[in-house]
Amino acid sequence: ADPLYTAASLFDFEDFTVRCATDPRPVKRLVDHLFEQILEQTRNLVEACRGYDFIFYTAGPEIATPPMMSPRTFQTFVVPYQTKLIEIIHGAGHLAAIHCHGRVRAVLDGIIETGADVLEPIEPPPQGDISLAELLERVGDRLCLMGYIQDQEFYTAPSGTMSRRVEEIAALV
């Protein structure tokens, strides 16, 4: 679970984004309260999985990316919480992935700062806002990248298109 995503699910999303921008203190108190519960759940879950190889995913950060929320909001409501959760996951010997559709350019440094091992699905423009070349340059060897193909293409692209897309991506790496 992600504390920001959990908090947002209690509101109309538009109302929630406005509250984060205009009066973040009550939202922060709610997120902090939810985080205490999520910490305990995460500790129990990773301990139950000890001895097995797992990648733990969180999808909450994607709701705090532009244009829905500002990079500053991402830094406040995502980075410290994800960092702590990922420390717990790593402490139990597991990997951590952040699932984040959309525009990641402005929050990429924050994603790296969390200590996540994987970022996915990484959408190319127009849904995303960063080229694969820039992404690779900024990330270096600090983060495994997974994706850069629109999932809709798997269902709508003509035969052979996906093989060519994968080859194009692989040539850049």
Phi, psi and omega in degrees: 000155178239130185295323179292315179298319179297316178297315182298328182292347179273355185233166161294133189297320178299315177300318181297315181295322177295317178299318178300324182278326188258330180212072187287344184301312177296324177297317179298318178298318178296314180298317178300317179297312179296325181298322178300320178291317181293324176302313181296316178298319181294316178302315180296318182294312181293328178291321178295336182262002181302137182096350177243157177266119180227152166247118178269131182252146168228137182249355184299323184303334184295337179283349182254020179262158175298148004271002184290320178219162184278159174302326178296320177296319177301315181297324182281315190259354181241304191304308183295325181287314178297321180301314180294317179298319180291325175300319178294316179298313178295323180299335178265007176086017181253169176259157181233133179239143173253122177266116187213097174291164167089215190269106184252353185308308186288343182245006185300318179298322177295321177298315179298319181301331181294339184088009178303151179269330187223142169238128178208152010266353180053090183272134175287162174302145015269345178293317176269178183225025182218137178284157179296323179298315178294319179300312180298319180296315183287326184277322183059228180257018183274348187205134174279132180255136183227118177125229185075028172226134176291127183298333178298331181298330180299333184260336189245343184287144176298156181307134179091342182296316184294322177299317178295319179298316179296319178296320178298316180294315181298327179294335179279339186277000000 
